[in-house]
PDB file of C-alpha atoms and ligand atoms in Angstrom:
ATOM      1  CA  CYS A   1    -286.681  77.031  46.370  1.00  0.00           C
ATOM      2  CA  ALA A   2    -285.032  76.494  42.571  1.00  0.00           C
ATOM      3  CA  SER A   3    -284.499  72.757  43.126  1.00  0.00           C
ATOM      4  CA  GLN A   4    -288.268  72.454  44.460  1.00  0.00           C
ATOM      5  CA  SER A   5    -289.615  74.559  41.566  1.00  0.00           C
ATOM      6  CA  SER A   6    -287.435  72.458  39.196  1.00  0.00           C
ATOM      7  CA  TRP A   7    -289.055  69.019  40.805  1.00  0.00           C
ATOM      8  CA  THR A   8    -292.430  70.779  40.620  1.00  0.00           C
ATOM      9  CA  ALA A   9    -291.694  71.230  36.153  1.00  0.00           C
ATOM     10  CA  GLN A  10    -289.871  67.746  35.861  1.00  0.00           C
ATOM     11  CA  ALA A  11    -293.214  66.339  38.063  1.00  0.00           C
ATOM     12  CA  SER A  12    -295.588  68.330  35.972  1.00  0.00           C
ATOM     13  CA  SER A  13    -294.189  67.710  32.937  1.00  0.00           C
ATOM     14  CA  GLN A  14    -293.982  63.852  33.798  1.00  0.00           C
ATOM     15  CA  MET A  15    -297.665  63.812  34.757  1.00  0.00           C
ATOM     16  CA  ALA A  16    -298.902  65.689  30.903  1.00  0.00           C
ATOM     17  CA  GLU A  17    -296.733  63.191  29.413  1.00  0.00           C
ATOM     18  CA  LEU A  18    -298.192  60.481  31.276  1.00  0.00           C
ATOM     19  CA  LYS A  19    -301.645  61.965  30.536  1.00  0.00           C
ATOM     20  CA  THR A  20    -300.584  61.679  26.551  1.00  0.00           C
ATOM     21  CA  GLN A  21    -299.971  58.514  27.230  1.00  0.00           C
ATOM     22  CA  ALA A  22    -303.145  57.108  28.952  1.00  0.00           C
ATOM     23  CA  ALA A  23    -304.990  59.484  26.117  1.00  0.00           C
ATOM     24  CA  GLU A  24    -303.609  57.867  23.357  1.00  0.00           C
ATOM     25  CA  LYS A  25    -303.819  54.189  24.714  1.00  0.00           C
ATOM     26  CA  LEU A  26    -307.526  54.514  25.783  1.00  0.00           C
ATOM     27  CA  PRO A  27    -309.686  52.788  23.394  1.00  0.00           C
ATOM     28  CA  ASP A  28    -312.758  55.584  21.805  1.00  0.00           C
ATOM     29  CA  PRO A  29    -315.410  55.977  23.636  1.00  0.00           C
ATOM     30  CA  PRO A  30    -318.390  54.120  22.353  1.00  0.00           C
ATOM     31  CA  GLU A  31    -320.602  55.946  20.003  1.00  0.00           C
ATOM     32  CA  GLU A  32    -323.865  56.892  21.107  1.00  0.00           C
ATOM     33  CA  ILE A  33    -326.279  54.959  19.537  1.00  0.00           C
ATOM     34  CA  LEU A  34    -329.430  56.736  18.653  1.00  0.00           C
ATOM     35  CA  LEU A  35    -332.454  54.925  17.571  1.00  0.00           C
ATOM     36  CA  PRO A  36    -335.871  54.666  18.813  1.00  0.00           C
ATOM     37  CA  GLU A  37    -336.326  52.269  21.304  1.00  0.00           C
ATOM     38  CA  GLY A  38    -338.630  49.726  19.449  1.00  0.00           C
ATOM     39  CA  TRP A  39    -335.622  49.628  16.670  1.00  0.00           C
ATOM     40  CA  LYS A  40    -333.148  48.496  19.803  1.00  0.00           C
ATOM     41  CA  GLN A  41    -334.579  46.012  20.224  1.00  0.00           C
ATOM     42  CA  THR A  42    -335.747  44.686  16.606  1.00  0.00           C
ATOM     43  CA  LEU A  43    -332.933  45.805  14.932  1.00  0.00           C
ATOM     44  CA  PRO A  44    -329.987  42.973  15.009  1.00  0.00           C
ATOM     45  CA  LYS A  45    -326.851  45.112  16.959  1.00  0.00           C
ATOM     46  CA  GLU A  46    -324.466  44.535  14.658  1.00  0.00           C
ATOM     47  CA  GLN A  47    -326.826  46.841  12.457  1.00  0.00           C
ATOM     48  CA  HIS A  48    -327.293  49.558  14.984  1.00  0.00           C
ATOM     49  CA  LEU A  49    -324.536  52.287  14.685  1.00  0.00           C
ATOM     50  CA  TRP A  50    -324.702  52.705  11.184  1.00  0.00           C
ATOM     51  CA  VAL A  51    -328.098  52.659  11.026  1.00  0.00           C
ATOM     52  CA  SER A  52    -328.244  55.304  13.940  1.00  0.00           C
ATOM     53  CA  LYS A  53    -325.257  57.980  12.400  1.00  0.00           C
ATOM     54  CA  ALA A  54    -327.392  57.280   8.758  1.00  0.00           C
ATOM     55  CA  LEU A  55    -330.844  58.356   9.848  1.00  0.00           C
ATOM     56  CA  PHE A  56    -330.383  60.405  13.104  1.00  0.00           C
ATOM     57  CA  SER A  57    -328.921  63.195  15.468  1.00  0.00           C
ATOM     58  CA  ARG A  58    -329.975  65.261  18.179  1.00  0.00           C
ATOM     59  CA  ASP A  59    -331.897  68.308  18.312  1.00  0.00           C
ATOM     60  CA  ALA A  60    -331.345  71.236  20.401  1.00  0.00           C
ATOM     61  CA  SER A  61    -333.262  69.606  23.632  1.00  0.00           C
ATOM     62  CA  GLY A  62    -331.724  66.514  22.655  1.00  0.00           C
ATOM     63  CA  LYS A  63    -334.719  64.631  21.579  1.00  0.00           C
ATOM     64  CA  LEU A  64    -334.292  61.532  18.518  1.00  0.00           C
ATOM     65  CA  LYS A  65    -334.882  63.482  15.380  1.00  0.00           C
ATOM     66  CA  LEU A  66    -334.658  61.698  12.021  1.00  0.00           C
ATOM     67  CA  THR A  67    -332.854  63.774   9.201  1.00  0.00           C
ATOM     68  CA  GLU A  68    -334.783  65.593   6.958  1.00  0.00           C
ATOM     69  CA  ALA A  69    -332.505  63.864   3.827  1.00  0.00           C
ATOM     70  CA  LEU A  70    -334.844  61.482   3.464  1.00  0.00           C
ATOM     71  CA  GLN A  71    -334.288  58.370   0.591  1.00  0.00           C
ATOM     72  CA  LEU A  72    -335.810  55.277   0.520  1.00  0.00           C
ATOM     73  CA  TRP A  73    -333.067  53.090   0.397  1.00  0.00           C
ATOM     74  CA  TRP A  74    -329.966  53.025   3.170  1.00  0.00           C
ATOM     75  CA  SER A  75    -326.997  51.204   2.280  1.00  0.00           C
ATOM     76  CA  PRO A  76    -324.489  50.987   4.817  1.00  0.00           C
ATOM     77  CA  PRO A  77    -321.097  52.029   4.760  1.00  0.00           C
ATOM     78  CA  GLY A  78    -319.201  48.316   4.147  1.00  0.00           C
ATOM     79  CA  PRO A  79    -315.808  47.199   5.409  1.00  0.00           C
ATOM     80  CA  GLN A  80    -313.294  50.000   5.085  1.00  0.00           C
ATOM     81  CA  LEU A  81    -310.545  49.886   1.738  1.00  0.00           C
ATOM     82  CA  LEU A  82    -307.837  49.265   3.927  1.00  0.00           C
ATOM     83  CA  TYR A  83    -307.324  47.924   7.725  1.00  0.00           C
ATOM     84  CA  SER A  84    -303.845  49.217   9.212  1.00  0.00           C
ATOM     85  CA  GLN A  85    -305.476  47.073  12.119  1.00  0.00           C
ATOM     86  CA  PRO A  86    -307.454  43.693  12.094  1.00  0.00           C
ATOM     87  CA  PRO A  87    -311.212  44.716  12.590  1.00  0.00           C
ATOM     88  CA  ALA A  88    -311.889  43.796  15.639  1.00  0.00           C
ATOM     89  CA  PHE A  89    -315.323  42.889  14.610  1.00  0.00           C
ATOM     90  CA  PRO A  90    -316.491  41.269  11.333  1.00  0.00           C
ATOM     91  CA  ASP A  91    -320.166  43.488  11.800  1.00  0.00           C
ATOM     92  CA  PRO A  92    -319.143  46.078   8.519  1.00  0.00           C
ATOM     93  CA  PHE A  93    -318.684  42.570   6.346  1.00  0.00           C
ATOM     94  CA  PHE A  94    -321.993  41.177   7.046  1.00  0.00           C
ATOM     95  CA  HIS A  95    -324.493  44.613   7.303  1.00  0.00           C
ATOM     96  CA  SER A  96    -327.672  44.264   5.504  1.00  0.00           C
ATOM     97  CA  ARG A  97    -329.845  47.856   3.035  1.00  0.00           C
ATOM     98  CA  LEU A  98    -332.608  49.191   5.151  1.00  0.00           C
ATOM     99  CA  PHE A  99    -335.747  50.216   3.254  1.00  0.00           C
ATOM    100  CA  LEU A 100    -337.403  53.120   4.961  1.00  0.00           C
ATOM    101  CA  TRP A 101    -340.940  53.277   3.989  1.00  0.00           C
ATOM    102  CA  MET A 102    -342.720  56.751   5.240  1.00  0.00           C
ATOM    103  CA  PRO A 103    -345.301  57.179   2.452  1.00  0.00           C
ATOM    104  CA  CYS A 104    -347.231  60.264   4.074  1.00  0.00           C
ATOM    105  CA  HIS A 105    -344.252  61.566   5.081  1.00  0.00           C
ATOM    106  CA  MET A 106    -342.528  61.481   2.416  1.00  0.00           C
ATOM    107  CA  TRP A 107    -345.164  62.461  -0.101  1.00  0.00           C
ATOM    108  CA  ALA A 108    -347.562  64.546   1.934  1.00  0.00           C
ATOM    109  CA  TYR A 109    -350.549  61.893   1.733  1.00  0.00           C
ATOM    110  CA  ARG A 110    -353.984  62.509   3.657  1.00  0.00           C
ATOM    111  CA  LEU A 111    -355.384  59.832   3.815  1.00  0.00           C
ATOM    112  CA  PRO A 112    -359.147  58.758   4.625  1.00  0.00           C
ATOM    113  CA  CYS A 113    -358.836  56.674   8.129  1.00  0.00           C
ATOM    114  CA  ALA A 114    -360.161  53.401   7.977  1.00  0.00           C
ATOM    115  CA  ASN A 115    -362.789  53.616  10.563  1.00  0.00           C
ATOM    116  CA  PRO A 116    -366.710  53.674   8.785  1.00  0.00           C
ATOM    117  CA  ASN A 117    -367.664  56.957  11.040  1.00  0.00           C
ATOM    118  CA  CYS A 118    -364.381  58.861   9.975  1.00  0.00           C
ATOM    119  CA  ARG A 119    -364.481  57.757   6.225  1.00  0.00           C
ATOM    120  CA  ARG A 120    -367.414  59.642   6.027  1.00  0.00           C
ATOM    121  CA  LEU A 121    -366.917  62.762   7.985  1.00  0.00           C
ATOM    122  CA  GLY A 122    -363.117  63.116   5.868  1.00  0.00           C
ATOM    123  CA  ASN A 123    -360.870  62.448   9.056  1.00  0.00           C
ATOM    124  CA  TYR A 124    -357.487  61.871   7.925  1.00  0.00           C
ATOM    125  CA  LEU A 125    -354.797  59.917   9.104  1.00  0.00           C
ATOM    126  CA  ARG A 126    -351.101  62.222  10.355  1.00  0.00           C
ATOM    127  CA  PRO A 127    -348.345  60.874  10.366  1.00  0.00           C
ATOM    128  CA  CYS A 128    -347.145  60.085  14.337  1.00  0.00           C
ATOM    129  CA  GLY A 129    -343.634  58.662  14.051  1.00  0.00           C
ATOM    130  CA  LEU A 130    -341.997  56.161  13.459  1.00  0.00           C
ATOM    131  CA  TYR A 131    -343.559  52.390  13.840  1.00  0.00           C
ATOM    132  CA  ASN A 132    -341.302  50.459  16.834  1.00  0.00           C
ATOM    133  CA  THR A 133    -340.425  47.544  15.489  1.00  0.00           C
ATOM    134  CA  VAL A 134    -337.910  46.725  12.546  1.00  0.00           C
ATOM    135  CA  ARG A 135    -338.607  43.824  10.479  1.00  0.00           C
ATOM    136  CA  ARG A 136    -336.869  41.286   8.531  1.00  0.00           C
ATOM    137  CA  VAL A 137    -337.429  41.653   4.676  1.00  0.00           C
ATOM    138  CA  LEU A 138    -336.185  37.912   3.244  1.00  0.00           C
ATOM    139  CA  ASP A 139    -334.296  38.491  -0.624  1.00  0.00           C
ATOM    140  CA  MET A 140    -333.009  36.859  -3.252  1.00  0.00           C
ATOM    141  CA  SER A 141    -329.694  36.579  -1.591  1.00  0.00           C
ATOM    142  CA  GLY A 142    -330.093  37.775   1.650  1.00  0.00           C
ATOM    143  CA  TRP A 143    -332.043  39.766   4.163  1.00  0.00           C
ATOM    144  CA  TYR A 144    -332.785  43.450   4.302  1.00  0.00           C
ATOM    145  CA  PHE A 145    -334.013  45.622   7.115  1.00  0.00           C
ATOM    146  CA  MET A 146    -337.457  47.640   6.746  1.00  0.00           C
ATOM    147  CA  VAL A 147    -338.565  50.489   8.844  1.00  0.00           C
ATOM    148  CA  THR A 148    -341.951  52.868   8.533  1.00  0.00           C
ATOM    149  CA  GLU A 149    -343.591  55.163  10.101  1.00  0.00           C
ATOM    150  CA  TYR A 150    -346.599  55.273  12.573  1.00  0.00           C
ATOM    151  CA  LEU A 151    -350.303  56.992  11.234  1.00  0.00           C
ATOM    152  CA  GLU A 152    -352.739  58.409  13.622  1.00  0.00           C
ATOM    153  CA  CYS A 153    -356.160  59.622  12.891  1.00  0.00           C
ATOM    154  CA  CYS A 154    -356.652  62.921  13.846  1.00  0.00           C
ATOM    155  CA  SER A 155    -360.100  61.935  15.488  1.00  0.00           C
ATOM    156  CA  CYS A 156    -360.051  58.715  16.994  1.00  0.00           C
ATOM    157  CA  ARG A 157    -356.758  57.745  17.636  1.00  0.00           C
ATOM    158  CA  LYS A 158    -356.380  54.773  15.593  1.00  0.00           C
ATOM    159  CA  LYS A 159    -353.251  53.875  14.662  1.00  0.00           C
ATOM    160  CA  VAL A 160    -351.712  52.139  11.003  1.00  0.00           C
ATOM    161  CA  ALA A 161    -348.410  51.201  10.425  1.00  0.00           C
ATOM    162  CA  GLY A 162    -347.414  53.069   7.043  1.00  0.00           C
ATOM    163  CA  TRP A 163    -346.295  49.406   5.629  1.00  0.00           C
ATOM    164  CA  SER A 164    -349.988  48.160   5.934  1.00  0.00           C
ATOM    165  CA  GLN A 165    -352.139  46.527   2.849  1.00  0.00           C
ATOM    166  CA  ASP A 166    -354.855  49.212   3.338  1.00  0.00           C
ATOM    167  CA  ILE A 167    -351.950  52.347   3.490  1.00  0.00           C
ATOM    168  CA  LEU A 168    -350.353  50.790   0.441  1.00  0.00           C
ATOM    169  CA  ASP A 169    -353.784  50.258  -1.534  1.00  0.00           C
ATOM    170  CA  GLN A 170    -354.564  53.679  -1.503  1.00  0.00           C
ATOM    171  CA  LEU A 171    -351.152  55.346  -2.662  1.00  0.00           C
ATOM    172  CA  ASP A 172    -351.131  56.580  -6.098  1.00  0.00           C
ATOM    173  CA  PRO A 173    -349.370  53.341  -8.743  1.00  0.00           C
ATOM    174  CA  ILE A 174    -345.824  55.511  -8.919  1.00  0.00           C
ATOM    175  CA  HIS A 175    -345.762  55.603  -5.495  1.00  0.00           C
ATOM    176  CA  ARG A 176    -347.101  52.208  -4.711  1.00  0.00           C
ATOM    177  CA  GLU A 177    -344.428  50.915  -7.086  1.00  0.00           C
ATOM    178  CA  LYS A 178    -341.669  51.831  -5.266  1.00  0.00           C
ATOM    179  CA  PHE A 179    -342.788  49.392  -2.410  1.00  0.00           C
ATOM    180  CA  PRO A 180    -340.530  46.525  -2.532  1.00  0.00           C
ATOM    181  CA  ALA A 181    -341.510  43.444  -4.280  1.00  0.00           C
ATOM    182  CA  VAL A 182    -339.275  41.069  -3.038  1.00  0.00           C
ATOM    183  CA  LEU A 183    -339.602  37.595  -4.575  1.00  0.00           C
ATOM    184  CA  THR A 184    -341.155  37.018  -7.619  1.00  0.00           C
ATOM    185  CA  TYR A 185    -341.504  32.889  -8.930  1.00  0.00           C
ATOM    186  CA  SER A 186    -340.375  34.583 -12.336  1.00  0.00           C
ATOM    187  CA  GLN A 187    -337.240  34.520 -10.688  1.00  0.00           C
ATOM    188  CA  THR A 188    -336.439  31.415  -9.917  1.00  0.00           C
ATOM    189  CA  PRO A 189    -335.649  28.604 -12.154  1.00  0.00           C
ATOM    190  CA  GLY A 190    -339.170  25.732 -11.102  1.00  0.00           C
ATOM    191  CA  LYS A 191    -342.441  26.745  -9.791  1.00  0.00           C
ATOM    192  CA  SER A 192    -342.235  24.986  -6.800  1.00  0.00           C
ATOM    193  CA  ALA A 193    -341.946  26.074  -3.360  1.00  0.00           C
ATOM    194  CA  MET A 194    -339.558  23.652  -2.920  1.00  0.00           C
ATOM    195  CA  SER A 195    -337.239  25.090  -6.306  1.00  0.00           C
ATOM    196  CA  LEU A 196    -337.765  28.605  -4.717  1.00  0.00           C
ATOM    197  CA  TYR A 197    -336.762  27.411  -1.638  1.00  0.00           C
ATOM    198  CA  ARG A 198    -333.401  25.613  -3.109  1.00  0.00           C
ATOM    199  CA  HIS A 199    -333.211  28.128  -5.097  1.00  0.00           C
ATOM    200  CA  LEU A 200    -333.268  30.918  -2.146  1.00  0.00           C
ATOM    201  CA  CYS A 201    -331.117  28.642  -0.088  1.00  0.00           C
ATOM    202  CA  VAL A 202    -327.438  28.665  -2.437  1.00  0.00           C
ATOM    203  CA  ARG A 203    -327.901  32.063  -3.525  1.00  0.00           C
ATOM    204  CA  HIS A 204    -328.240  32.745   0.744  1.00  0.00           C
ATOM    205  CA  LYS A 205    -325.586  30.737   1.232  1.00  0.00           C
ATOM    206  CA  GLU A 206    -322.893  32.445  -1.717  1.00  0.00           C
ATOM    207  CA  LYS A 207    -323.427  35.841  -0.540  1.00  0.00           C
ATOM    208  CA  TRP A 208    -322.928  35.153   3.140  1.00  0.00           C
ATOM    209  CA  LEU A 209    -319.812  32.846   1.992  1.00  0.00           C
ATOM    210  CA  ALA A 210    -318.309  35.945  -0.318  1.00  0.00           C
ATOM    211  CA  GLN A 211    -318.815  38.273   3.044  1.00  0.00           C
ATOM    212  CA  SER A 212    -316.872  35.246   4.633  1.00  0.00           C
ATOM    213  CA  ALA A 213    -314.461  35.327   2.260  1.00  0.00           C
ATOM    214  CA  GLU A 214    -313.733  39.050   2.348  1.00  0.00           C
ATOM    215  CA  TYR A 215    -313.741  39.670   6.214  1.00  0.00           C
ATOM    216  CA  LEU A 216    -311.093  36.548   6.117  1.00  0.00           C
ATOM    217  CA  THR A 217    -308.483  37.729   3.729  1.00  0.00           C
ATOM    218  CA  VAL A 218    -308.433  40.873   5.640  1.00  0.00           C
ATOM    219  CA  LEU A 219    -307.369  38.814   8.722  1.00  0.00           C
ATOM    220  CA  ASP A 220    -305.099  37.477   6.609  1.00  0.00           C
ATOM    221  CA  LYS A 221    -302.629  39.787   6.152  1.00  0.00           C
ATOM    222  CA  PHE A 222    -302.277  40.622   9.905  1.00  0.00           C
ATOM    223  CA  GLN A 223    -299.684  38.296  11.541  1.00  0.00           C
ATOM    224  CA  ASP A 224    -301.278  39.447  15.282  1.00  0.00           C
ATOM    225  CA  LEU A 225    -304.728  38.268  15.714  1.00  0.00           C
ATOM    226  CA  SER A 226    -304.997  38.434  19.342  1.00  0.00           C
ATOM    227  CA  ALA A 227    -307.047  41.220  19.550  1.00  0.00           C
ATOM    228  CA  VAL A 228    -309.958  39.480  17.166  1.00  0.00           C
ATOM    229  CA  THR A 229    -312.006  37.608  19.420  1.00  0.00           C
ATOM    230  CA  ALA A 230    -315.318  38.258  17.704  1.00  0.00           C
ATOM    231  CA  LYS A 231    -316.809  35.414  15.474  1.00  0.00           C
ATOM    232  CA  LEU A 232    -318.321  35.141  11.836  1.00  0.00           C
ATOM    233  CA  PRO A 233    -321.829  35.582  12.581  1.00  0.00           C
ATOM    234  CA  GLN A 234    -324.218  32.446  11.799  1.00  0.00           C
ATOM    235  CA  MET A 235    -326.165  32.693   8.490  1.00  0.00           C
ATOM    236  CA  MET A 236    -329.784  33.396   9.060  1.00  0.00           C
ATOM    237  CA  PRO A 237    -331.661  30.098   7.979  1.00  0.00           C
ATOM    238  CA  VAL A 238    -334.222  30.725   4.735  1.00  0.00           C
ATOM    239  CA  PRO A 239    -337.627  29.800   6.030  1.00  0.00           C
ATOM    240  CA  SER A 240    -339.349  25.980   4.984  1.00  0.00           C
ATOM    241  CA  PRO A 241    -340.634  25.018   1.485  1.00  0.00           C
ATOM    242  CA  SER A 242    -343.859  25.074   3.280  1.00  0.00           C
ATOM    243  CA  LEU A 243    -344.041  28.528   4.777  1.00  0.00           C
ATOM    244  CA  LEU A 244    -342.893  30.060   1.553  1.00  0.00           C
ATOM    245  CA  LEU A 245    -346.180  28.308  -0.234  1.00  0.00           C
ATOM    246  CA  THR A 246    -348.060  29.601   2.574  1.00  0.00           C
ATOM    247  CA  VAL A 247    -347.061  33.196   2.013  1.00  0.00           C
ATOM    248  CA  TYR A 248    -347.401  32.607  -1.490  1.00  0.00           C
ATOM    249  CA  ALA A 249    -351.326  30.674  -1.229  1.00  0.00           C
ATOM    250  CA  LYS A 250    -351.964  34.102   0.817  1.00  0.00           C
ATOM    251  CA  ASP A 251    -350.658  36.338  -1.628  1.00  0.00           C
ATOM    252  CA  VAL A 252    -353.063  34.747  -4.611  1.00  0.00           C
ATOM    253  CA  LEU A 253    -356.030  34.473  -2.078  1.00  0.00           C
ATOM    254  CA  THR A 254    -355.582  38.363  -1.552  1.00  0.00           C
ATOM    255  CA  ARG A 255    -355.394  39.895  -4.677  1.00  0.00           C
ATOM    256  CA  LEU A 256    -358.106  37.665  -7.127  1.00  0.00           C
ATOM    257  CA  GLY A 257    -356.872  38.833  -9.713  1.00  0.00           C
ATOM    258  CA  GLU A 258    -355.805  42.157  -9.295  1.00  0.00           C
ATOM    259  CA  MET A 259    -351.923  42.634  -9.653  1.00  0.00           C
ATOM    260  CA  LYS A 260    -351.384  43.928  -6.225  1.00  0.00           C
ATOM    261  CA  ALA A 261    -348.250  43.012  -4.404  1.00  0.00           C
ATOM    262  CA  ARG A 262    -349.416  41.267  -1.321  1.00  0.00           C
ATOM    263  CA  VAL A 263    -346.836  41.613   2.335  1.00  0.00           C
ATOM    264  CA  THR A 264    -347.298  38.554   4.573  1.00  0.00           C
ATOM    265  CA  SER A 265    -345.854  38.848   7.976  1.00  0.00           C
ATOM    266  CA  ILE A 266    -344.977  35.611   9.874  1.00  0.00           C
ATOM    267  CA  TYR A 267    -342.351  35.072  13.025  1.00  0.00           C
ATOM    268  CA  GLY A 268    -341.822  38.862  12.636  1.00  0.00           C
ATOM    269  CA  SER A 269    -340.642  38.765   9.439  1.00  0.00           C
ATOM    270  CA  ILE A 270    -341.805  40.088   5.608  1.00  0.00           C
ATOM    271  CA  LEU A 271    -341.804  37.327   3.057  1.00  0.00           C
ATOM    272  CA  LYS A 272    -343.498  38.971  -0.254  1.00  0.00           C
ATOM    273  CA  MET A 273    -343.971  37.308  -3.299  1.00  0.00           C
ATOM    274  CA  VAL A 274    -345.569  38.704  -6.945  1.00  0.00           C
ATOM    275  CA  SER A 275    -345.917  36.268  -9.070  1.00  0.00           C
ATOM    276  CA  THR A 276    -345.601  36.731 -12.774  1.00  0.00           C
ATOM    277  CA  LYS A 277    -346.897  39.587 -14.579  1.00  0.00           C
ATOM    278  CA  LYS A 278    -348.762  38.151 -17.161  1.00  0.00           C
TER     279      LYS A 278
HETATM  280 ZN1  LIG B   1    -360.291  57.523  12.947  1.00  0.00          ZN
END
């Protein structure tokens, strides 16, 4: 029976070797994306992994948990410094920043509910999780993403998003100032919507070209690019001059002399402008 046992030993060692090879060759299982369902729908797919890793984990019961180390601005890790093989996707070269706006959670505000009856009775809003929609916000040389908390009246159950004007207006100026002002006419050479539009187009294009160039430079170092199938992402178009003007006009109308920054949401994006403080 000696030959039998040596055959078995040989077979099992071969089997182990095969298993090791298989383990080496198998690609890593896709990492679990921990994001609220609404975010998965509204945040572009290429941003999912880094936002998931930066902001979320699972608690002991398996529920999605927001990190306790909160901050307003979150920067993506960006591309690796060195690549030993061509990056399969250009995503890290095109990631955008994320702004997390949770004034009540972050600074422990107890803001009154806007309902007149509630206001009279002193009913307040309490944080009830994250708002389901991610907003894309126009910036000088690109876009960033904005997310916020959802607040609920403890009595009438009315809900409001943390970035709503009613909430912003009630914050201390120090906190209010932290809400990002995105575009100012003072940052542009001309004063018209058309010159702002042209300026934005140039800056957006420059940024996109720089990101593309960095990605292509990395690919250029490799001979075999057969594993690289992903295309460069499209540049997100800058909103039209008339849309920029509409937002600015609304901004001026709603400020009525007060230098309040104004958020206007159009077509799922926020365009925000503050005129020069004279
Ligand atoms: Zn209420």
